[in-house]
Each structure stands twice: as C-alpha cells, then as structure tokens.
Short mmCIF file of C-alpha atoms in Angstrom, two decimals:
data_model
loop_
_atom_site.label_atom_id
_atom_site.label_comp_id
_atom_site.label_asym_id
_atom_site.label_seq_id
_atom_site.Cartn_x
_atom_site.Cartn_y
_atom_site.Cartn_z
CA MET Q 1 112.39 81.43 72.30
CA ASN Q 2 116.24 83.03 71.55
CA ASP Q 3 116.15 85.58 69.08
CA ILE Q 4 113.08 87.43 70.53
CA LYS Q 5 113.50 90.76 71.20
CA TYR Q 6 112.09 92.40 74.15
CA ASN Q 7 110.77 95.71 73.70
CA PHE Q 8 112.45 96.56 77.91
CA ARG Q 9 111.56 100.33 77.16
CA PHE Q 10 107.43 99.57 77.97
CA LEU Q 11 108.41 96.56 80.20
CA ILE Q 12 110.47 98.83 82.71
CA LEU Q 13 107.57 101.58 82.33
CA ILE Q 14 104.08 99.43 83.09
CA SER Q 15 106.55 97.40 85.96
CA LEU Q 16 107.31 100.52 87.93
CA THR Q 17 104.22 101.84 87.52
CA THR Q 18 102.45 99.24 88.68
CA ALA Q 19 104.92 98.89 91.79
CA MET Q 20 104.44 102.56 92.33
CA GLY Q 21 101.45 100.08 94.50
CA GLY Q 22 104.89 98.81 96.08
CA LEU Q 23 106.73 101.79 97.56
CA LEU Q 24 102.58 102.34 98.73
CA PHE Q 25 102.74 99.25 100.48
CA GLY Q 26 106.32 100.12 102.26
CA TYR Q 27 105.54 103.24 103.41
CA ASP Q 28 101.69 102.80 105.02
CA ILE Q 29 103.34 100.43 106.98
CA SER Q 30 105.90 102.52 107.95
CA VAL Q 31 104.82 105.63 108.05
CA ILE Q 32 103.53 104.70 111.46
CA SER Q 33 106.50 104.54 113.39
CA GLY Q 34 107.77 107.85 113.57
CA THR Q 35 103.26 109.05 114.00
CA ILE Q 36 103.58 106.53 117.74
CA PRO Q 37 104.41 109.40 119.76
CA PHE Q 38 102.04 112.24 119.11
CA ILE Q 39 98.58 110.18 118.99
CA THR Q 40 99.24 108.26 121.82
CA GLU Q 41 99.47 111.98 123.62
CA TYR Q 42 97.33 113.15 121.53
CA PHE Q 43 94.26 110.11 121.24
CA PHE Q 44 95.42 109.01 125.30
CA LEU Q 45 95.98 105.62 123.84
CA ASP Q 46 97.56 103.36 126.87
CA GLU Q 47 99.67 99.52 126.07
CA TYR Q 48 96.87 98.18 124.47
CA SER Q 49 95.08 101.05 122.39
CA LYS Q 50 97.90 101.73 120.76
CA GLY Q 51 99.06 97.48 119.11
CA PHE Q 52 94.83 98.43 118.11
CA VAL Q 53 95.28 101.67 116.53
CA VAL Q 54 98.17 100.49 115.15
CA SER Q 55 97.66 97.12 114.24
CA SER Q 56 94.49 98.24 111.82
CA LEU Q 57 96.40 98.28 108.45
CA TYR Q 58 97.23 94.24 109.53
CA ILE Q 59 93.22 94.21 109.57
CA GLY Q 60 92.61 95.89 105.77
CA CYS Q 61 95.39 93.92 104.49
CA MET Q 62 93.64 90.95 105.67
CA ALA Q 63 90.03 91.32 104.57
CA GLY Q 64 92.18 93.01 101.06
CA VAL Q 65 93.77 90.03 100.13
CA LEU Q 66 90.79 88.64 100.01
CA PHE Q 67 88.88 90.49 97.55
CA ALA Q 68 91.94 91.11 95.37
CA GLY Q 69 92.62 88.17 94.23
CA ARG Q 70 88.59 87.04 93.46
CA PHE Q 71 87.85 90.05 92.22
CA SER Q 72 91.51 90.72 90.05
CA ASP Q 73 89.97 87.29 88.71
CA LYS Q 74 86.71 88.74 87.72
CA TYR Q 75 87.49 92.32 87.17
CA GLY Q 76 90.65 92.01 85.53
CA ARG Q 77 94.11 92.56 87.47
CA ARG Q 78 94.57 96.23 86.36
CA ASN Q 79 91.30 97.60 87.89
CA ILE Q 80 91.28 96.79 90.61
CA LEU Q 81 95.19 98.03 91.16
CA ILE Q 82 93.51 101.63 90.39
CA LEU Q 83 90.19 101.23 93.69
CA SER Q 84 93.70 99.99 95.63
CA ALA Q 85 95.49 103.42 94.13
CA LEU Q 86 92.07 105.12 95.40
CA LEU Q 87 91.53 104.26 98.74
CA LEU Q 88 95.50 104.72 100.12
CA ALA Q 89 95.09 108.47 98.62
CA PHE Q 90 91.19 109.08 100.51
CA SER Q 91 93.25 106.85 103.54
CA SER Q 92 96.06 109.02 103.84
CA VAL Q 93 93.63 112.38 103.28
CA ALA Q 94 91.25 110.68 105.75
CA SER Q 95 93.80 109.74 108.67
CA ALA Q 96 95.85 113.14 108.75
CA LEU Q 97 92.64 115.14 108.85
CA SER Q 98 91.14 112.86 112.04
CA THR Q 99 90.16 114.29 115.13
CA GLN Q 100 88.47 111.22 116.84
CA LEU Q 101 90.02 108.15 116.87
CA ALA Q 102 87.18 106.18 115.86
CA ALA Q 103 87.18 107.39 112.61
CA PHE Q 104 90.85 107.64 112.64
CA PHE Q 105 91.61 103.23 113.43
CA ILE Q 106 88.30 103.92 110.48
CA TYR Q 107 90.46 105.48 107.63
CA ARG Q 108 93.12 103.01 108.84
CA VAL Q 109 91.56 100.11 107.83
CA ILE Q 110 90.33 101.43 104.35
CA GLY Q 111 94.07 101.96 104.06
CA GLY Q 112 94.20 98.23 104.21
CA LEU Q 113 92.42 97.13 101.84
CA GLY Q 114 94.85 99.45 100.21
CA VAL Q 115 97.73 98.41 100.95
CA GLY Q 116 95.87 94.37 101.17
CA MET Q 117 95.46 93.99 97.34
CA ALA Q 118 98.68 96.07 95.93
CA SER Q 119 100.65 93.38 98.34
CA ILE Q 120 99.47 90.24 95.99
CA LEU Q 121 98.53 92.55 93.04
CA SER Q 122 101.63 94.44 92.02
CA PRO Q 123 103.80 91.03 91.26
CA MET Q 124 101.05 89.29 90.02
CA TYR Q 125 100.87 91.24 87.00
CA ILE Q 126 104.44 91.85 86.89
CA ALA Q 127 104.77 87.89 86.91
CA GLU Q 128 102.89 88.26 84.22
CA VAL Q 129 103.86 90.14 81.23
CA ALA Q 130 107.65 89.82 82.26
CA PRO Q 131 109.90 87.25 79.66
CA GLU Q 132 110.80 83.61 81.40
CA LYS Q 133 114.72 85.21 81.92
CA HIS Q 134 114.32 88.41 83.04
CA ARG Q 135 110.25 87.77 85.32
CA GLY Q 136 112.90 87.16 88.34
CA ALA Q 137 114.70 90.62 88.29
CA PHE Q 138 111.44 92.19 86.95
CA VAL Q 139 109.49 90.88 90.37
CA THR Q 140 111.98 91.89 92.49
CA ILE Q 141 111.36 95.36 91.42
CA ASN Q 142 108.03 95.81 93.84
CA GLN Q 143 110.66 94.33 96.53
CA LEU Q 144 112.71 97.11 95.59
CA THR Q 145 109.70 100.12 96.03
CA ILE Q 146 108.24 97.92 98.80
CA VAL Q 147 112.18 98.97 100.60
CA ILE Q 148 112.37 101.90 98.98
CA GLY Q 149 108.12 103.59 100.41
CA MET Q 150 109.83 102.13 103.84
CA LEU Q 151 112.90 104.37 103.14
CA LEU Q 152 111.21 107.26 102.46
CA ALA Q 153 108.54 107.19 105.15
CA TYR Q 154 111.67 107.23 107.84
CA LEU Q 155 112.82 110.42 105.97
CA ILE Q 156 110.25 111.81 106.03
CA ASN Q 157 109.19 111.18 108.49
CA TYR Q 158 112.29 112.10 110.31
CA LEU Q 159 111.88 115.60 108.86
CA LEU Q 160 109.03 116.78 109.10
CA LEU Q 161 109.45 116.45 113.21
CA ARG Q 162 109.84 120.18 112.59
CA PHE Q 163 106.03 119.76 113.42
CA GLY Q 164 106.46 119.49 116.78
CA GLU Q 165 102.47 118.29 118.03
CA ASP Q 166 101.29 118.54 114.32
CA SER Q 167 103.73 116.53 113.04
CA TRP Q 168 101.94 112.90 112.55
CA ARG Q 169 98.58 114.55 109.64
CA TYR Q 170 102.91 115.12 107.51
CA MET Q 171 103.43 111.94 107.92
CA LEU Q 172 100.29 110.69 107.05
CA GLY Q 173 99.17 112.55 104.43
CA ALA Q 174 101.92 113.20 102.84
CA MET Q 175 101.50 109.38 100.98
CA GLY Q 176 98.57 111.23 98.94
CA ILE Q 177 100.53 112.13 96.82
CA PRO Q 178 102.40 109.64 95.28
CA SER Q 179 98.92 107.37 96.11
CA LEU Q 180 97.64 110.11 93.05
CA LEU Q 181 100.64 109.76 90.59
CA PHE Q 182 99.88 105.83 91.49
CA PHE Q 183 96.49 106.45 90.57
CA LEU Q 184 97.47 108.26 87.20
CA GLY Q 185 99.92 105.87 86.19
CA MET Q 186 97.69 103.16 85.93
CA LEU Q 187 95.28 104.82 83.77
CA PHE Q 188 97.85 104.13 81.23
CA VAL Q 189 99.04 101.05 81.43
CA PRO Q 190 97.21 98.54 79.81
CA GLU Q 191 95.77 94.77 81.29
CA SER Q 192 97.76 92.28 82.67
CA PRO Q 193 97.41 90.08 78.64
CA ARG Q 194 97.50 86.72 79.82
CA TRP Q 195 94.35 87.76 82.01
CA LEU Q 196 92.25 88.96 78.08
CA LEU Q 197 93.80 86.08 76.79
CA ARG Q 198 92.04 83.37 79.35
CA ASN Q 199 88.47 85.63 79.56
CA GLY Q 200 89.07 85.24 75.13
CA GLN Q 201 89.66 88.89 74.52
CA THR Q 202 92.87 87.77 71.90
CA GLU Q 203 92.91 90.85 70.14
CA LYS Q 204 93.32 93.10 72.72
CA ALA Q 205 95.78 89.93 74.45
CA ASP Q 206 97.71 89.83 70.97
CA SER Q 207 97.58 93.22 71.07
CA ILE Q 208 99.77 94.31 74.88
CA PHE Q 209 102.82 90.86 74.31
CA TYR Q 210 103.34 92.46 70.36
CA ARG Q 211 104.42 95.19 72.24
CA ILE Q 212 106.17 92.93 74.95
CA GLY Q 213 108.23 90.99 72.46
CA GLY Q 214 107.15 90.82 68.82
CA GLU Q 215 105.06 88.21 66.11
CA ARG Q 216 107.37 85.42 68.00
CA PHE Q 217 106.07 86.04 71.65
CA VAL Q 218 101.97 86.13 70.95
CA GLN Q 219 102.63 83.85 68.99
CA GLN Q 220 104.38 81.32 71.65
CA MET Q 221 101.91 82.37 74.24
CA ARG Q 222 98.62 81.79 72.07
CA ASP Q 223 100.29 78.25 72.11
CA SER Q 224 100.97 78.11 75.46
CA LEU Q 225 97.74 79.25 77.24
CA THR Q 226 95.30 78.49 74.99
CA GLY Q 227 94.99 74.64 76.40
CA GLU Q 228 92.09 75.94 79.52
CA PRO Q 229 90.22 78.05 78.90
CA ALA Q 230 88.11 80.92 81.32
CA ALA Q 231 84.46 79.33 79.95
CA THR Q 232 86.29 75.10 81.61
CA GLU Q 233 86.72 77.20 85.35
CA LYS Q 234 83.52 78.93 84.90
CA GLN Q 235 81.51 75.50 84.28
CA HIS Q 236 83.41 73.45 86.95
CA GLY Q 237 83.94 76.30 89.82
CA ILE Q 238 87.23 77.93 90.77
CA TRP Q 239 87.15 76.05 93.88
CA ALA Q 240 86.98 72.94 91.78
CA SER Q 241 89.84 74.01 90.60
CA VAL Q 242 91.72 75.25 94.08
CA LYS Q 243 90.77 71.57 95.31
CA LYS Q 244 92.82 70.06 92.56
CA VAL Q 245 95.62 72.01 94.05
CA LYS Q 246 96.14 72.41 97.17
CA ARG Q 247 99.13 70.84 98.30
CA ILE Q 248 101.84 74.39 96.24
CA ILE Q 249 98.54 76.44 97.87
CA ILE Q 250 99.42 75.14 100.57
CA ILE Q 251 103.47 75.59 100.10
CA GLY Q 252 103.33 78.36 98.65
CA SER Q 253 101.02 79.65 101.83
CA ILE Q 254 103.73 77.90 104.26
CA LEU Q 255 106.36 79.85 102.29
CA CYS Q 256 104.24 83.70 103.16
CA PHE Q 257 104.02 82.13 106.83
CA LEU Q 258 107.77 81.78 107.18
CA GLN Q 259 108.53 84.76 105.44
CA GLN Q 260 107.15 86.85 108.27
CA TRP Q 261 108.04 84.38 111.10
CA SER Q 262 111.67 84.49 109.65
CA GLY Q 263 111.56 87.76 112.88
CA ILE Q 264 113.27 90.15 110.94
CA ASN Q 265 110.08 92.07 111.70
CA THR Q 266 111.18 92.34 115.49
CA ILE Q 267 114.37 94.35 114.00
CA PHE Q 268 113.33 96.95 112.60
CA PHE Q 269 110.52 96.95 114.30
CA TYR Q 270 112.54 96.69 118.14
CA ALA Q 271 116.29 98.23 116.64
CA PRO Q 272 115.96 101.79 118.23
CA ASP Q 273 115.98 99.88 122.00
CA ILE Q 274 118.42 97.23 120.58
CA PHE Q 275 120.97 100.41 119.12
CA ALA Q 276 120.95 101.64 122.66
CA LYS Q 277 122.37 99.25 123.98
CA THR Q 278 125.25 98.79 121.52
CA GLY Q 279 126.44 102.39 122.13
CA VAL Q 280 127.00 102.62 118.44
CA GLY Q 281 125.25 107.06 119.42
CA ILE Q 282 122.50 107.23 117.01
CA ASP Q 283 120.44 110.13 117.31
CA SER Q 284 117.76 109.02 117.29
CA GLN Q 285 114.59 106.62 116.84
CA LEU Q 286 114.12 107.32 112.99
CA GLY Q 287 117.81 108.27 112.43
CA GLN Q 288 117.74 103.92 113.74
CA SER Q 289 115.40 103.45 111.36
CA VAL Q 290 116.50 105.40 108.04
CA PHE Q 291 119.81 103.39 108.50
CA LEU Q 292 118.03 99.49 108.64
CA GLY Q 293 115.72 101.01 105.06
CA ALA Q 294 119.86 102.00 103.71
CA ILE Q 295 120.89 98.20 103.99
CA ASN Q 296 117.49 97.47 102.76
CA VAL Q 297 117.36 98.26 100.25
CA VAL Q 298 121.06 98.49 99.08
CA PHE Q 299 120.74 94.49 99.42
CA THR Q 300 117.91 94.07 97.42
CA LEU Q 301 118.92 95.64 94.56
CA VAL Q 302 121.64 93.28 94.97
CA ALA Q 303 118.64 90.38 94.72
CA MET Q 304 117.39 91.82 91.50
CA TRP Q 305 120.55 91.30 90.32
CA LEU Q 306 121.39 87.91 91.71
CA THR Q 307 117.58 86.21 90.89
CA ASP Q 308 117.96 85.80 87.08
CA LYS Q 309 121.78 83.85 87.60
CA LEU Q 310 121.35 81.51 90.31
CA GLY Q 311 118.03 80.99 90.82
CA ARG Q 312 115.63 81.84 93.45
CA LYS Q 313 115.60 78.08 95.49
CA PRO Q 314 119.50 78.76 96.68
CA LEU Q 315 119.38 82.30 97.42
CA LEU Q 316 116.09 81.66 99.36
CA ILE Q 317 117.71 78.64 101.41
CA ALA Q 318 121.25 81.22 102.43
CA SER Q 319 119.26 83.58 102.80
CA THR Q 320 116.64 81.79 105.43
CA ALA Q 321 119.47 79.34 107.06
CA GLY Q 322 122.27 82.60 106.66
CA MET Q 323 119.39 84.23 109.81
CA GLY Q 324 118.80 81.38 111.03
CA VAL Q 325 123.00 81.00 112.40
CA VAL Q 326 121.95 85.52 113.10
CA TYR Q 327 119.73 84.02 115.49
CA ILE Q 328 122.10 82.04 117.04
CA LEU Q 329 124.39 84.07 117.40
CA LEU Q 330 121.98 87.38 118.89
CA GLY Q 331 120.86 85.22 121.30
CA ALA Q 332 123.87 84.21 122.85
CA LEU Q 333 124.98 87.42 122.66
CA PHE Q 334 121.43 88.23 125.09
CA PHE Q 335 122.43 84.77 126.76
CA PHE Q 336 125.80 86.44 128.03
CA ASN Q 337 124.47 89.73 128.46
CA GLN Q 338 127.32 91.04 125.63
CA LEU Q 339 125.37 93.69 124.54
CA GLU Q 340 127.43 96.98 124.31
CA GLY Q 341 129.75 96.95 121.50
CA PHE Q 342 129.45 96.34 117.53
CA GLY Q 343 128.39 93.21 117.20
CA VAL Q 344 124.46 93.28 117.81
CA LEU Q 345 124.93 96.00 115.88
CA ILE Q 346 126.41 94.11 113.48
CA LEU Q 347 124.65 90.81 113.77
CA CYS Q 348 121.01 93.58 112.71
CA MET Q 349 123.03 94.73 109.84
CA MET Q 350 123.30 90.38 108.68
CA ALA Q 351 120.36 89.82 109.00
CA VAL Q 352 118.48 92.41 107.49
CA ALA Q 353 120.66 92.69 104.39
CA LEU Q 354 120.25 88.00 103.83
CA TYR Q 355 116.23 88.93 104.62
CA ALA Q 356 117.08 91.52 101.82
CA ILE Q 357 118.72 89.50 99.20
CA GLY Q 358 116.43 86.06 99.43
CA LEU Q 359 113.33 85.95 101.61
CA ALA Q 360 112.63 89.26 101.81
CA PRO Q 361 112.12 90.02 97.89
CA LEU Q 362 112.29 86.14 96.64
CA MET Q 363 109.07 84.89 98.22
CA TRP Q 364 106.77 87.20 96.41
CA VAL Q 365 108.90 85.83 92.77
CA VAL Q 366 108.15 83.18 94.11
CA VAL Q 367 103.70 82.89 94.92
CA SER Q 368 103.12 85.03 91.68
CA GLU Q 369 105.64 81.75 89.94
CA ILE Q 370 104.36 78.73 91.17
CA PHE Q 371 100.13 79.03 91.43
CA PRO Q 372 98.64 77.93 87.94
CA ASN Q 373 97.57 80.48 85.37
CA ARG Q 374 93.45 80.16 85.88
CA ILE Q 375 93.21 80.44 90.10
CA ARG Q 376 96.57 82.96 90.45
CA GLY Q 377 94.04 85.70 91.40
CA VAL Q 378 92.07 82.90 94.49
CA ALA Q 379 95.50 80.89 95.39
CA MET Q 380 97.13 84.27 96.02
CA SER Q 381 94.47 85.88 97.66
CA ILE Q 382 94.80 82.82 100.09
CA ALA Q 383 98.45 82.65 100.48
CA SER Q 384 98.65 87.04 101.26
CA PHE Q 385 96.11 86.48 103.10
CA VAL Q 386 98.32 83.80 104.98
CA LEU Q 387 101.21 86.18 105.49
CA TRP Q 388 98.97 89.44 106.71
CA VAL Q 389 98.32 86.97 109.45
CA GLY Q 390 102.28 86.33 110.57
CA CYS Q 391 102.57 89.35 110.12
CA TYR Q 392 100.13 90.13 112.90
CA LEU Q 393 100.20 86.97 115.11
CA LEU Q 394 104.34 88.16 115.55
CA THR Q 395 103.58 92.01 115.94
CA LEU Q 396 101.36 89.97 118.90
CA THR Q 397 103.09 87.33 120.08
CA PHE Q 398 107.10 89.85 120.21
CA PRO Q 399 106.93 91.59 124.00
CA MET Q 400 105.55 88.45 125.19
CA LEU Q 401 108.12 86.32 124.15
CA MET Q 402 110.58 88.41 125.02
CA GLU Q 403 108.55 88.33 128.96
CA TRP Q 404 108.08 84.81 128.79
CA LEU Q 405 111.15 83.97 126.69
CA SER Q 406 114.10 86.51 127.09
CA GLY Q 407 116.13 88.39 124.46
CA SER Q 408 118.15 85.03 124.26
CA GLY Q 409 114.46 82.65 124.30
CA THR Q 410 113.17 84.08 121.51
CA PHE Q 411 115.65 84.72 119.20
CA TRP Q 412 117.31 81.41 118.93
CA LEU Q 413 113.32 80.34 118.31
CA TYR Q 414 113.41 81.74 114.62
CA ALA Q 415 116.58 80.85 114.63
CA ALA Q 416 114.49 77.22 114.56
CA ILE Q 417 112.72 78.14 112.94
CA CYS Q 418 114.58 80.36 110.21
CA CYS Q 419 116.42 76.56 110.02
CA SER Q 420 113.56 74.42 109.96
CA GLY Q 421 112.24 76.81 106.95
CA ALA Q 422 115.43 76.28 104.93
CA LEU Q 423 114.66 72.74 105.25
CA PHE Q 424 111.12 73.33 103.50
CA ILE Q 425 112.38 74.93 100.88
CA LEU Q 426 114.96 72.41 100.27
CA LYS Q 427 112.47 70.35 99.50
CA TYR Q 428 109.17 71.93 98.61
CA ILE Q 429 109.60 75.29 96.73
CA PRO Q 430 110.44 74.35 92.96
CA GLU Q 431 113.16 75.98 90.99
CA THR Q 432 111.18 78.56 88.72
CA ARG Q 433 114.28 80.44 86.96
CA GLY Q 434 114.19 80.39 83.13
CA LYS Q 435 110.14 78.83 82.84
CA THR Q 436 107.21 80.40 81.88
CA LEU Q 437 104.04 80.72 83.77
CA GLU Q 438 102.91 77.55 81.94
CA GLU Q 439 106.23 75.76 81.91
CA ILE Q 440 105.76 76.11 86.29
CA GLU Q 441 101.97 75.51 85.57
CA GLU Q 442 103.20 72.15 84.76
CA LEU Q 443 106.04 71.39 87.07
CA VAL Q 444 104.01 71.99 89.68
CA THR Q 445 100.41 70.42 89.31
CA THR Q 446 102.05 67.12 88.24
CA LYS Q 447 103.47 66.32 91.42
#
C-alpha cells in the first residue's frame, strides 16, 4: 500500500470541483444576512414573518438531506450533485427576481433542497475517492469551501450595498454564477468508484481507481470492497442494514447536533450586537461579518494541515472543550457587565478559531468515514437531518434564551453542552486517521 503513487493532480481537481457544493452551501446560508434589512422593508415583514422567511432555507435543507442520501445510493453521488447545482442556480435567480413574499419563500425552500443535498454529498464523494492517509485533508477541502463561501457572501453583500434598495436582488442573484460553474464542472467529474463497484459496474470503477492510484490501488480496492455486494442489500432491505448499525448512526447524529448546539452560530449571527458594545470601531455589520469570516477561513486551513497529522479525535476534543472554556469566560463578562474593551472581541475570535480548527470541519470528516459503505447515503441523510434540525432550533431559541437566561446564562448553557460534548467524543468517537473506509467499517460494526 505504501508504494502506491497517487495521482494527486486528478484527486485535487475532482475534490475541488465537488467541493463547490460546499462553497454554495456556505454562500447560501450566509447571503441572507445582508438581505434582511432590504427584504424586511420590501415585503413589509414583522419579526415573526422575518424569522419564518429567513429560516425557509433550513426547511428545504431538512428535506434535501432526506432525499439526497437514499437517491444517491440509488442513482449515484454525481447525479444528485448535478441536480443540487441546478436547484441552487434556479433558486438564486428566481428569488432575486421575486416580487411576492410567497414566491420568495418557495424559491428559498428550493434553494434549501440544493444546499441540503450538497451538504452531505460533497464530503461523502470526496471521502469515497480520497486515499486513507490523506482523506482528512481532502474532506476538509469541503469545509474550506464552505467558509470561503460564507466569506464570499459577506464580501459581496458589503460591496453590493451601493446599489441601494435593490441590493438584495444582486446579492441573491450573484450565486447563480458559481451554481452554473458547479453544474458544468460536475459534468466532467466521474461517479464515485466505490458506488460503482457496489452497484456492479466493475469496469468503470476500476478505470477510476486506476486513475487515482494505478493497478495496485485497483487491486486494493477490489479486495476491500468485494465482501458485501449490492445484491445483499437488495435482498434484505437497506433499513435492515441500517438497524444493524443504529448505534454508530446515533453517535454520528449526536456529533452533528453537537456541532450546531456548540453555539457558534449565535456568535456569527449576533456578532454585530456584541461588537457594538466593545467600542472597537468596526463601521458596519457586514464589515464585522467579513472579519469573522476571514478568521474562519484561516483556521480551517490550519485544520486541513493538522487533521492527518494529529488525528480527528484529539482536535475534536480540544476544539469542543476549548469552546466550553471560552463560553464560561464570555458568560462571566456578561454576568459582571464587563462588555466594553477588547475582552469580548478576543473571546469571540477564540471561539471562531477553535470551532474552525476542529468541530466545524472534522464533524464532516468523521461522519463521512464512520458509516458503512452500503448504507452511507441513508446514514448521512439521517445524521445531516439531525444537524439541520439542530441549526433551526438554535436559531429559533437563541433570542428566547437571551431573554430567559440573560447573556451569562445562555453562554454558560452552551459551555455545558460543549464540555459534555468533549466527554462524549472522548468515549464514543473512534479515531479514523490512516484507516481505509472498509477498515473503519469493521472497527465501528464490531463494537
């Protein structure tokens, strides 16, 4: 195995192309922040309807992940990613041209379908083509494109403010360009060879494995993937296979929920209000978002460098426990009303950096690795559905928690969740660094 010479140029090309789904994921969930002041006035939104419209994307996401997994197991990863690109392109243009609130809501839900599909299939595809020694770094490419998409949305929102009351249309419509590029790029990306081999298309799978690592890699993949053909799944039913590994699906789903309820999105969403109290002189809300987005990108690059050197588990524990400590300190600042100066700013920066170096990218790495090959699509759908439910609930409850528990109580709650999450990772998450997907499957299914 050690003397296999991998075609990294080919791997990087198809991984970057597939990871454009992550870029669109990041852009679409972030672009709405810049449009809120404009669509509130244009559609005469009150606080309730504003929250309903803004969260419409997440409704689509929850549906999208449920469709994507099963459909990708049946029709292939590549085909559903192409469908995702088309949905995102349509949604961006249609929502930008909307003149009725109902239509705008529907188009954002359609965009959510595309985001949900891309959110699980991009990392899944990359995990299925990447060599085991470098899989962590390759799958983290998807998280890098997510945070680049977020930063890109913040930058474009900031730059398009000059167009006045119609700025929101340009902000949303701008996503049509990368969506089209994603669609065109995916036309030239091969299907996942693991999916092809599982579905009896041996010659096509071998040709792709050969391009990745030559004849020795072809033989290695054949040896590791010939144990359970797709016919077995069809005979017994995929849900019977899911029940056999329900423990690992529950573990993966809890990790997904933890990523959202680590509370980091509250800092992203409410950073302008927090920074306004620090007196640091950042001119605008969108400018502040760019600032945090840049930190997110930088430390995601650090995570790419470390994940295959230190392993997934140590980084996940350090990230989650570290965020817990930061939230304890942040809650203390709220409790003692010490919100002026640089203390809050520094703690927010630390929270974003800790999230970006571990929990943000490595959650996707781990859940794309630990689910068995034959049910990976369905299992990823279940776990990702839990993630989007968590995201929706976090967004919905944060203002209520701030009112009920105050700032100190809210951040101490998130601290308790993060510290509990670190203990959960220590006990239940396996270390997957350097193992093939098939070796990981044997590891998690024999426990």
